[in-house]
Short mmCIF file of C-alpha atoms in Angstrom, two decimals:
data_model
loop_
_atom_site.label_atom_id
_atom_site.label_comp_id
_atom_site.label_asym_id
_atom_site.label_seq_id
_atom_site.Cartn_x
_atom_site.Cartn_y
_atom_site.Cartn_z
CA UNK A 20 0.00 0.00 0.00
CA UNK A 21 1.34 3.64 -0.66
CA UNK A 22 0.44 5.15 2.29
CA UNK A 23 2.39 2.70 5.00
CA UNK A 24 5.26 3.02 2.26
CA UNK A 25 5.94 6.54 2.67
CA UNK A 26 5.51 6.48 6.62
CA UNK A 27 8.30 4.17 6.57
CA UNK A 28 10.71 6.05 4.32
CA UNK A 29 10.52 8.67 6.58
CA UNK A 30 13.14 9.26 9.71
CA UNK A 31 12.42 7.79 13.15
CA UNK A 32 12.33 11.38 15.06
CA UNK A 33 10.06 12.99 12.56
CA UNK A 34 6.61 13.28 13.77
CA UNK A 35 3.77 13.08 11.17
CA UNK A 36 1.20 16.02 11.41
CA UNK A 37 -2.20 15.56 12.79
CA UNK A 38 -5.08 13.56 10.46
CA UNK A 39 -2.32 13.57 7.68
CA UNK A 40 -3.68 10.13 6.70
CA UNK A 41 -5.00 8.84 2.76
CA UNK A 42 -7.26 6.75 4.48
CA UNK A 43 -11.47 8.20 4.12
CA UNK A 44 -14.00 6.31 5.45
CA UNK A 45 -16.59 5.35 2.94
CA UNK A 46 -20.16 5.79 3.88
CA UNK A 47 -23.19 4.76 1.94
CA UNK A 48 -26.26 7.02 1.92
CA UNK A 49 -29.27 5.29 2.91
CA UNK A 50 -31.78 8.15 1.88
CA UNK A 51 -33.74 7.73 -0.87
CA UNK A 52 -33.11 9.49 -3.76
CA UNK A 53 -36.18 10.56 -5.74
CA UNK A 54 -36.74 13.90 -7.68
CA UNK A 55 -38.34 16.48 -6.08
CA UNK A 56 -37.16 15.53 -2.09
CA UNK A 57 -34.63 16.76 -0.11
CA UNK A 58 -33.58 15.38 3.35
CA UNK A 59 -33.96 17.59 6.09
CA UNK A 60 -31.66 19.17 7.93
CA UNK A 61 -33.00 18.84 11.64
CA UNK A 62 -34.01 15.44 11.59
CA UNK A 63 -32.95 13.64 7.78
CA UNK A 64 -36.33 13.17 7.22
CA UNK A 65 -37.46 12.64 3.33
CA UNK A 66 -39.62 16.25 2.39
CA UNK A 67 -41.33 17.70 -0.75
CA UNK A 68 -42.15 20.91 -1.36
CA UNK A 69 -45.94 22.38 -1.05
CA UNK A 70 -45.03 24.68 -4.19
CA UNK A 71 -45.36 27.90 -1.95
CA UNK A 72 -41.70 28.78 -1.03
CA UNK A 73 -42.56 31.07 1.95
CA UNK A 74 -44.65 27.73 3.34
CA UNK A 75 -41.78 25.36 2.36
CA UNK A 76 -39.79 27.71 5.34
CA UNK A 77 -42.96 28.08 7.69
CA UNK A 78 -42.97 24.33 8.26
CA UNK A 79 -39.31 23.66 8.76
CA UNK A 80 -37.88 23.07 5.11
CA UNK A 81 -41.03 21.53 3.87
CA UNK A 82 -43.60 18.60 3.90
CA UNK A 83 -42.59 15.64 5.08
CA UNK A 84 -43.22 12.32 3.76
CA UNK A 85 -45.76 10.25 5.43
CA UNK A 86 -47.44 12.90 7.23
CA UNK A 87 -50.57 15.00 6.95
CA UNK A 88 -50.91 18.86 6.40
CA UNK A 89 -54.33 19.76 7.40
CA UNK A 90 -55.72 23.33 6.10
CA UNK A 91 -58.49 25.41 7.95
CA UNK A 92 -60.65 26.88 5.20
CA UNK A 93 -61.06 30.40 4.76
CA UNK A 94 -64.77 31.23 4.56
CA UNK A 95 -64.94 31.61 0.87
CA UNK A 96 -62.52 28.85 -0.16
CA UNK A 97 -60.50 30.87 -2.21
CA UNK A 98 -56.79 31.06 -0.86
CA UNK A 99 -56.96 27.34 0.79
CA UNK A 100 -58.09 26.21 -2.51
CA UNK A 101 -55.07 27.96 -4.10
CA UNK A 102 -52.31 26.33 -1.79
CA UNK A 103 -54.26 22.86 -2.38
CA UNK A 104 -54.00 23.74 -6.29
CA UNK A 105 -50.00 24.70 -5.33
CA UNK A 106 -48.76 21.78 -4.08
CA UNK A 107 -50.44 19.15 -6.83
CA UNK A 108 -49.11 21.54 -9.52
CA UNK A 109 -45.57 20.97 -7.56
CA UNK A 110 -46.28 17.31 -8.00
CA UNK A 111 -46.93 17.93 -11.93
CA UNK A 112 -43.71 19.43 -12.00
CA UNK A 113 -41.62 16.99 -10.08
CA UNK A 114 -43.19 14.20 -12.20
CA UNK A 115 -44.82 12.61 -8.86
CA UNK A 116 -48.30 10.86 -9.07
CA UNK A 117 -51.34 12.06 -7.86
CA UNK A 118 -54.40 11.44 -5.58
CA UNK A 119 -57.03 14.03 -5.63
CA UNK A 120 -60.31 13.25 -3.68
CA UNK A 121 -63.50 15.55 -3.66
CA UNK A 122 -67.18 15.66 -3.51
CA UNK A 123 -68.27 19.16 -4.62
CA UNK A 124 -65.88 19.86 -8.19
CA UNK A 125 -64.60 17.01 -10.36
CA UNK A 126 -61.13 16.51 -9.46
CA UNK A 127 -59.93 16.83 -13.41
CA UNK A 128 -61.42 20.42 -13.13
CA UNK A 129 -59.89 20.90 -10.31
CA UNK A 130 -56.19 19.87 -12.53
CA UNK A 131 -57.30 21.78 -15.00
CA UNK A 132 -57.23 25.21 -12.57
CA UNK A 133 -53.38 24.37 -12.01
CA UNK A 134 -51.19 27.21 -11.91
CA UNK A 135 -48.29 27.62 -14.77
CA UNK A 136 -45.18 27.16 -13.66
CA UNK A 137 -42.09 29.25 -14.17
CA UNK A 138 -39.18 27.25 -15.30
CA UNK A 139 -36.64 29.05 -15.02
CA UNK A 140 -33.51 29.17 -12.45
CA UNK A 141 -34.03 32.68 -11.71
CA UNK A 142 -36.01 33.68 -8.67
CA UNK A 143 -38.54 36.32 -8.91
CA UNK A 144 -38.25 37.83 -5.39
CA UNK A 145 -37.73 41.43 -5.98
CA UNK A 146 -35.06 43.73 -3.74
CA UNK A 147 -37.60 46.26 -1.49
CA UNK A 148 -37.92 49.02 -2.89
CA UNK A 149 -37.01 52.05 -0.98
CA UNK A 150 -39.09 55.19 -0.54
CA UNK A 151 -38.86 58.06 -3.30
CA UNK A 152 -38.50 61.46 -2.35
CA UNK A 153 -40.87 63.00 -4.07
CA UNK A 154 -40.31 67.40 -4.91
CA UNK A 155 -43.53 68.38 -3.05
CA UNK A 156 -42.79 70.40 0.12
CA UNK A 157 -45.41 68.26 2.13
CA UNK A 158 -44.06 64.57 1.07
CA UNK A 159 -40.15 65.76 1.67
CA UNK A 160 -41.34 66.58 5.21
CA UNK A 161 -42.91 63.15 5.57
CA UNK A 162 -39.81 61.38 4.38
CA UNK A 163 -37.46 63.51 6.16
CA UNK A 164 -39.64 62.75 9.43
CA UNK A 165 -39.42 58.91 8.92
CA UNK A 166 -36.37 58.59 8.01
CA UNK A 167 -35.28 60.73 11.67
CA UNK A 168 -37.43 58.45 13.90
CA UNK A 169 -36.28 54.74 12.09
CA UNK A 170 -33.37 55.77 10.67
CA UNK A 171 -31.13 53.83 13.49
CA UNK A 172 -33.78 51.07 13.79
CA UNK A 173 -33.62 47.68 11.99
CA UNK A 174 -35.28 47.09 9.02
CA UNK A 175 -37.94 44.45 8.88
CA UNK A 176 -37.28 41.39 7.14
CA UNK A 177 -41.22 40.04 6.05
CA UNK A 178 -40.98 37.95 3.38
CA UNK A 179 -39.96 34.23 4.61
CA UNK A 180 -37.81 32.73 2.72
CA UNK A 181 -34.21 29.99 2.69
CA UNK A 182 -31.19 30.17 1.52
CA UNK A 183 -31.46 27.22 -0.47
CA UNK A 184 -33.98 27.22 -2.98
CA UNK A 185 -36.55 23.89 -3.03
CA UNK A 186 -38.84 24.05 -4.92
CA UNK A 187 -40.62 26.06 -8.05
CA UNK A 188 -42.20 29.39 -8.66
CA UNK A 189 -45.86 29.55 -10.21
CA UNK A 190 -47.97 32.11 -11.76
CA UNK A 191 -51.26 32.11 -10.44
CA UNK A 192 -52.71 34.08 -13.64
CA UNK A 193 -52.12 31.32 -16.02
CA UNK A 194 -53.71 28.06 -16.50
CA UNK A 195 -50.77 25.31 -16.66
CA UNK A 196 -50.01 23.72 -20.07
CA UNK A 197 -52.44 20.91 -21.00
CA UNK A 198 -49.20 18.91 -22.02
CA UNK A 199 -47.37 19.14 -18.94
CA UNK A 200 -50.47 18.08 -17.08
CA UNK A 201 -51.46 15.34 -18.84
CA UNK A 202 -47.47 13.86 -18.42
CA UNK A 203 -48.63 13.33 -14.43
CA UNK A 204 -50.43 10.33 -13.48
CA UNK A 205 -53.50 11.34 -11.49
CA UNK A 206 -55.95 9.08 -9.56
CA UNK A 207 -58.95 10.82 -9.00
CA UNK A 208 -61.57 10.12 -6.44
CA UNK A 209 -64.92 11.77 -7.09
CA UNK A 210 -67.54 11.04 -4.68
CA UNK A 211 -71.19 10.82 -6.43
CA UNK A 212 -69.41 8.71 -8.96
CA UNK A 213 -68.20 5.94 -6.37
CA UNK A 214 -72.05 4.87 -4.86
CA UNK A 215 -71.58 3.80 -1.09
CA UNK A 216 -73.64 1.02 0.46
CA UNK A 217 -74.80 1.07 3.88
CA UNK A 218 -72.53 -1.22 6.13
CA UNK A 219 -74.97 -3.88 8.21
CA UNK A 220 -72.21 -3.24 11.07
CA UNK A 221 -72.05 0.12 13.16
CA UNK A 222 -69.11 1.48 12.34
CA UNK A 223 -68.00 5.24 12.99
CA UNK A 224 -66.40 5.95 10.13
CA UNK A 225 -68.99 6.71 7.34
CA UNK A 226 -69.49 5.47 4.16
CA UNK A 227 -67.95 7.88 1.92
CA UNK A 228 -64.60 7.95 4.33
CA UNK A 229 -64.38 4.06 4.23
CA UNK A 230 -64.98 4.44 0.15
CA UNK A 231 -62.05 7.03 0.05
CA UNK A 232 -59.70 5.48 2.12
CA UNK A 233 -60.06 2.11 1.06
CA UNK A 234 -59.66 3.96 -2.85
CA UNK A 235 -56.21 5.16 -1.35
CA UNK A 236 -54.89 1.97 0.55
CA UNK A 237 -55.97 0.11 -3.34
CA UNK A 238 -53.51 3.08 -4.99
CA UNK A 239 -50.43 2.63 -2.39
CA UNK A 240 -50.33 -1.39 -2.34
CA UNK A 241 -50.81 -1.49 -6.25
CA UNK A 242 -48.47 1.21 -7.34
CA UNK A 243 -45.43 0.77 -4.86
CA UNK A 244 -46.04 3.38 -2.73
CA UNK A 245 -45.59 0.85 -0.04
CA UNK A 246 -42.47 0.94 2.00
CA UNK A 247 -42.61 -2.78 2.49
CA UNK A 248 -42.65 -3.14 -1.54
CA UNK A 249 -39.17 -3.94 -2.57
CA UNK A 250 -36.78 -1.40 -3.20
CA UNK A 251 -36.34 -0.38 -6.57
CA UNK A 252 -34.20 2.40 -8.80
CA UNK A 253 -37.55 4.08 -10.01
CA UNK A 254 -39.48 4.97 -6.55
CA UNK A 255 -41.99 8.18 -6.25
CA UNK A 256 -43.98 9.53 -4.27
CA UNK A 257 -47.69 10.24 -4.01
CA UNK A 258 -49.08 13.60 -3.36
CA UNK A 259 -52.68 13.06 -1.98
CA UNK A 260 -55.13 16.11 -2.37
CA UNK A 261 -58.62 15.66 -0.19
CA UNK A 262 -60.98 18.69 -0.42
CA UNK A 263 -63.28 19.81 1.87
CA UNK A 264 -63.51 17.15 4.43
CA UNK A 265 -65.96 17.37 6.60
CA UNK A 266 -68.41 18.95 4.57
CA UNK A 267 -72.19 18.39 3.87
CA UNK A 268 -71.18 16.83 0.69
CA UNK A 269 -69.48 14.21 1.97
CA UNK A 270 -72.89 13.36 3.91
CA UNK A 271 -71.10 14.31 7.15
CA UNK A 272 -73.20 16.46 9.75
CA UNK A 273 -69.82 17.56 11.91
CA UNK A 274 -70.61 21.27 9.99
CA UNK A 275 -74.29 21.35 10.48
CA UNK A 276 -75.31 20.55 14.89
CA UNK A 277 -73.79 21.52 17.95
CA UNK A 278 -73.48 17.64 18.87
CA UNK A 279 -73.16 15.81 15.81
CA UNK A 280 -74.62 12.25 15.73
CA UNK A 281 -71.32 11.26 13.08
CA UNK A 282 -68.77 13.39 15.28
CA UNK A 283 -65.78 11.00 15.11
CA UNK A 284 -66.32 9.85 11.24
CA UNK A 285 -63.63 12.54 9.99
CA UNK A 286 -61.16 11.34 13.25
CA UNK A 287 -61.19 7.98 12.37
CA UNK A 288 -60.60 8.47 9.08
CA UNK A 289 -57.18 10.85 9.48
CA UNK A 290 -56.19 8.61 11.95
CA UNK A 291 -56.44 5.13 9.30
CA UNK A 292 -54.67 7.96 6.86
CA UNK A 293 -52.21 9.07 9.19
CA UNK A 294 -51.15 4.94 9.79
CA UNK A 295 -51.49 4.38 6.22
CA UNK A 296 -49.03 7.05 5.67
CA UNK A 297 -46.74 6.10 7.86
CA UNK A 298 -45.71 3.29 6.12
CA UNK A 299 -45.83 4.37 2.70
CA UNK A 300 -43.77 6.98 0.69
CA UNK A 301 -46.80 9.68 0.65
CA UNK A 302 -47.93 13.04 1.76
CA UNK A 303 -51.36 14.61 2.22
CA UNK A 304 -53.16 18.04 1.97
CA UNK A 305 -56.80 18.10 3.76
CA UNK A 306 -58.37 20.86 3.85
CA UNK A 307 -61.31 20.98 6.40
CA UNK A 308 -63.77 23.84 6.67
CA UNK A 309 -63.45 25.08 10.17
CA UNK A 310 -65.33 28.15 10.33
CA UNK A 311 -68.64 25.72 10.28
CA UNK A 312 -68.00 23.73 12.92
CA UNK A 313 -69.54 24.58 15.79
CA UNK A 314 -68.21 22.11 17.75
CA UNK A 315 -64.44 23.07 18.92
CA UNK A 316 -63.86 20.43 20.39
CA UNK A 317 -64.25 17.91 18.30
CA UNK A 318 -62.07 20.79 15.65
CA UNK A 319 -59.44 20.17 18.63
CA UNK A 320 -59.19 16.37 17.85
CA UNK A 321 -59.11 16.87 14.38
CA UNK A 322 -56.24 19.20 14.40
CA UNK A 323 -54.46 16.92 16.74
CA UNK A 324 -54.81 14.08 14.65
CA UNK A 325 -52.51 15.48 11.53
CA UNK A 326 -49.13 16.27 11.93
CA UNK A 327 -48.94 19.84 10.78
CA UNK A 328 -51.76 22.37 11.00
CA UNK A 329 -52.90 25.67 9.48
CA UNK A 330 -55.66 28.03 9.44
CA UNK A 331 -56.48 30.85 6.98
CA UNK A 332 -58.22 34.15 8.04
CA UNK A 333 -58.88 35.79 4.67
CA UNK A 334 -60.04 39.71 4.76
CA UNK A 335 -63.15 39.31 2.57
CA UNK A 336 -66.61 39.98 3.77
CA UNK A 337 -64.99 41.30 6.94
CA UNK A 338 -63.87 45.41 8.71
CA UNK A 339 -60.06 44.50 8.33
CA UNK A 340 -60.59 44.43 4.00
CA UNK A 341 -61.75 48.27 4.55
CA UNK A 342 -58.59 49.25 7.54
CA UNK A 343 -56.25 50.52 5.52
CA UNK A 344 -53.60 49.35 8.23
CA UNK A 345 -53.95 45.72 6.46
CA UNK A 346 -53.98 47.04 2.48
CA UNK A 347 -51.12 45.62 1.57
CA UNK A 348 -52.44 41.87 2.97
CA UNK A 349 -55.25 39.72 2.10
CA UNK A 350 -55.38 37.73 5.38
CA UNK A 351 -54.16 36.40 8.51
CA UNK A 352 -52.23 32.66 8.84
CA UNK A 353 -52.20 30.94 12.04
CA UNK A 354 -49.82 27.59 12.98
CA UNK A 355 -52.34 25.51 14.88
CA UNK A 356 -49.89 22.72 15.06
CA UNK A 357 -46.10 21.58 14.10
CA UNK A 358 -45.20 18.27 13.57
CA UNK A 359 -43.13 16.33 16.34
CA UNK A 360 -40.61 13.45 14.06
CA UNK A 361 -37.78 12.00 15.32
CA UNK A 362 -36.96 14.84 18.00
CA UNK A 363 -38.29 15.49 21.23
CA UNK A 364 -39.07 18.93 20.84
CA UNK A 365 -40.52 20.25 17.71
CA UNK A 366 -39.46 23.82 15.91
CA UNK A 367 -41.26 26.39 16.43
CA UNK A 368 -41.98 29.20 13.79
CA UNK A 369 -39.94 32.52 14.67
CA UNK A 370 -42.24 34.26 13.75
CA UNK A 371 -46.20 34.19 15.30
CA UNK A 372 -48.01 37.39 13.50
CA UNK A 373 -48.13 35.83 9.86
CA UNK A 374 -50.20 37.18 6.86
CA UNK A 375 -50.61 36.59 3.46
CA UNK A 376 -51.08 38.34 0.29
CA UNK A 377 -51.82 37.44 -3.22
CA UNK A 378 -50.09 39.33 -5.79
CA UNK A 379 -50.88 39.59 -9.37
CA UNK A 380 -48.91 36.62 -10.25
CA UNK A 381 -48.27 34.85 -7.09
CA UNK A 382 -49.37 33.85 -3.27
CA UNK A 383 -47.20 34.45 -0.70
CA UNK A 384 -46.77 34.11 3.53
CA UNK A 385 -44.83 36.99 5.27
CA UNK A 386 -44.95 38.48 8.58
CA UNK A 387 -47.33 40.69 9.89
CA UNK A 388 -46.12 44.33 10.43
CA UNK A 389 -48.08 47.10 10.35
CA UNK A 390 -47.11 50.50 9.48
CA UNK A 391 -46.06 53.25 11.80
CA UNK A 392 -49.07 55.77 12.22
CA UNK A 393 -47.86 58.96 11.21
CA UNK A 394 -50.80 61.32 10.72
CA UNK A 395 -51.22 64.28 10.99
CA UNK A 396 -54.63 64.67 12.18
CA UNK A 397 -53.27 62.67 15.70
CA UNK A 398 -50.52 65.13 16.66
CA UNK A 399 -52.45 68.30 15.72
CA UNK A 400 -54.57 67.33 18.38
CA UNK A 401 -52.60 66.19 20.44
CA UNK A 402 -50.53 69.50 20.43
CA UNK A 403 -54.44 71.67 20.84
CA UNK A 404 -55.09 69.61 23.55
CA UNK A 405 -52.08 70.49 24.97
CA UNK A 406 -51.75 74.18 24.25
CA UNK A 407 -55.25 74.27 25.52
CA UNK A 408 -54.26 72.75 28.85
CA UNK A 409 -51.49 75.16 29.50
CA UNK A 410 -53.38 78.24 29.14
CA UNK A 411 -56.23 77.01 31.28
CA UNK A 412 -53.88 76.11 33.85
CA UNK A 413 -52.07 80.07 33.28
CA UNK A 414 -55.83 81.45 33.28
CA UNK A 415 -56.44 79.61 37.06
CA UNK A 416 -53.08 80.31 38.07
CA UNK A 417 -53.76 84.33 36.95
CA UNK A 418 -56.89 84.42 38.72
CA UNK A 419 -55.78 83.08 42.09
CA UNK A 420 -52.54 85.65 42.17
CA UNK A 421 -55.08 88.30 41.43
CA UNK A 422 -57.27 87.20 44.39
CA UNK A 423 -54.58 86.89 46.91
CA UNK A 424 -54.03 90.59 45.96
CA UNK A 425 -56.59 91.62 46.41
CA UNK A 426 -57.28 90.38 49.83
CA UNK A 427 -54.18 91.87 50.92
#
């Protein structure tokens, strides 16, 4: 061998330097290496991306596989149906199969609304701009005034965001390409096209759940997803889309009484989908309309059951669309729940006042920080109220000198 060759060659009283050896240790990843994952870098589990970058970052790097992402419903449907619509257009992208599972809209419409993607290595996060100085008297003063009371403090950082870049950017004002599409294998679930039958046995899962989830154990064991399948140089992974659990539509009554009489159908079924994905290389989206249930406890035991959790409190219909202290955001985005794998302690968002906005071409998360009030109107009075103190204070102080005169 050449390296014990050289050490001998060598004199007796020289000393070799420290770790000057040709000797590596070899090491064999075992991580799985399919397109579109990345391991992760607090725990090495397997993730994929949910297609919104700023939401790749909220939830520690991204989705990981095997768990559940469960969405809160805004009250129109609009912005959870866009992340939904995000991450199976990531799937289309990263050539990874599809599950998509709803009872309202055909799932191939629901494809069909897929955003376009931008493919291109470029990212399209702009640099803030700063504020102009504009030749009017008035708006110099207002400059010059901000830039004396913040000039020395830190400037907030509110778009979230990695250093590494996972994932892909979309435009949400185009309609993806029917050929790209159609190159992603989709298995879609729609539910007045799969009749239930009544089971003789009482079980609490309903009908439709067992339908759906028994539709998504066939999928897994038949195309590979299984972990127990044998390994293989051309594994994937599943992205599983369910819409609107919990609905009317799926002839569930968890949205419609106080106490329910099918109040555990929708647990039992994420908890058979959160042991089905355990052992399979998959990741789902549910999205569950909160705002209807009345019952929050029962909401309590559904968020627990899913490994991550979200909610979405969109602007519309409501006094904060109107405030101009939220114009530049569409709505608020609350963490109801981080997932706890392989670590004792989970980690934590750094950031708790979250909001989101959706921009001509794209839907981002950033956090929350309102503007400094600066008006006018506030310190004129202010200053009146003020001025108008001090002289009725000199007017009483006047009057009593004048009266101690005048006894004397």
């Amino acid at each position: 061998m050449a390296a014990p060759a050289n050490r001998v060659s060598k004199p007796s009283g020289e000393r070799l330097p420290f770790n000057t050896t040709s000797f590596q240790k070899k090491t064999r990843s075992k991580l799985l290496s399919i397109p579109g994952t990345r391991p992760s870098v607090q725990n090495g589990q397997l993730l994929v991306s949910t297609g919104v970058t700023s939401l790749d970052y909220l939830l520690g790097g991204g989705l990981a596989v095997g768990t559940v992402l469960l969405i809160e419903e805004d009250r129109y449907d609009s912005y959870s149906r866009m992340i939904l619509k995000y991450f199976l257009a990531e799937g289309v992208v990263c050539r990874h199969e599809l599950f998509v599972a709803a009872a309202q809209d055909n799932p191939t419409d629901i494809l069909q609304e897929l955003p376009d993607p931008i493919l291109d290595d470029v990212a399209i996060h702009k640099p803030v701009e700063q504020p102009r100085l504009s030749c009017e008297p008035h708006d110099s003063l207002d400059a010059m005034k901000i830039a004396w009371r913040y000039q020395n403090l830190p400037k907030v950082q509110s778009a979230l965001a990695s250093s590494s870049r996972f994932g892909h950017y979309y435009d949400v004002s185009k309609t993806m390409e029917p050929e790209i599409r159609q190159a992603a294998k989709c298995h879609p679930f729609y539910l007045p096209e799969h009749p239930t039958q009544s089971s003789p046995t009482h079980s609490p899962m309903l009908e439709s759940y067992s339908a759906l989830l028994k539709s998504l154990e066939d999928v897994i064991h038949r195309e590979g997803f299984d972990v127990a399948t044998p390994m293989s140089n051309s594994r994937n992974i599943l992205r599983i889309g369910l819409h609107s659990l919990g609905s009317a539509l799926w002839g569930d009554d968890l949205c419609c009484h106080d106490n329910p009489r099918h109040g555990h159908a929708l647990a039992t079924f994420l908890y058979g989908l959160r042991a089905l994905l355990r052992s399979s290389l998959a990741v789902a989206v549910v999205t569950v309309p909160s705002h209807l249930i009345q019952n929050r406890a029962l909401m309590g035991s559904i968020t627990r059951l899913c490994d991550n959790a979200i909610a979405l409190e969109s602007f519309k219909g409501s006094e904060r669309e109107t405030n101009p202290l939220y114009k530049d955001y569409h709505g608020l985005l609350h963490v109801r729940q981080v997932p706890h794998l392989n670590c004792l302690v989970s980690q934590l968002p750094d950031h708790k006042d979250l909001a989101f906005k959706l921009k001509r071409k794209q839907f981002s998360i950033e956090r929350l920080h309102l503007p400094p009030d600066l008006s006018e109107t506030v310190s004129r009075v202010s200053r009146g109220e003020l001025a108008g103190a001090t002289m009725v204070a000199s007017a009483c102080g006047s009057g009593t000198s004048g009266n101690k005169h005048l006894d004397f």
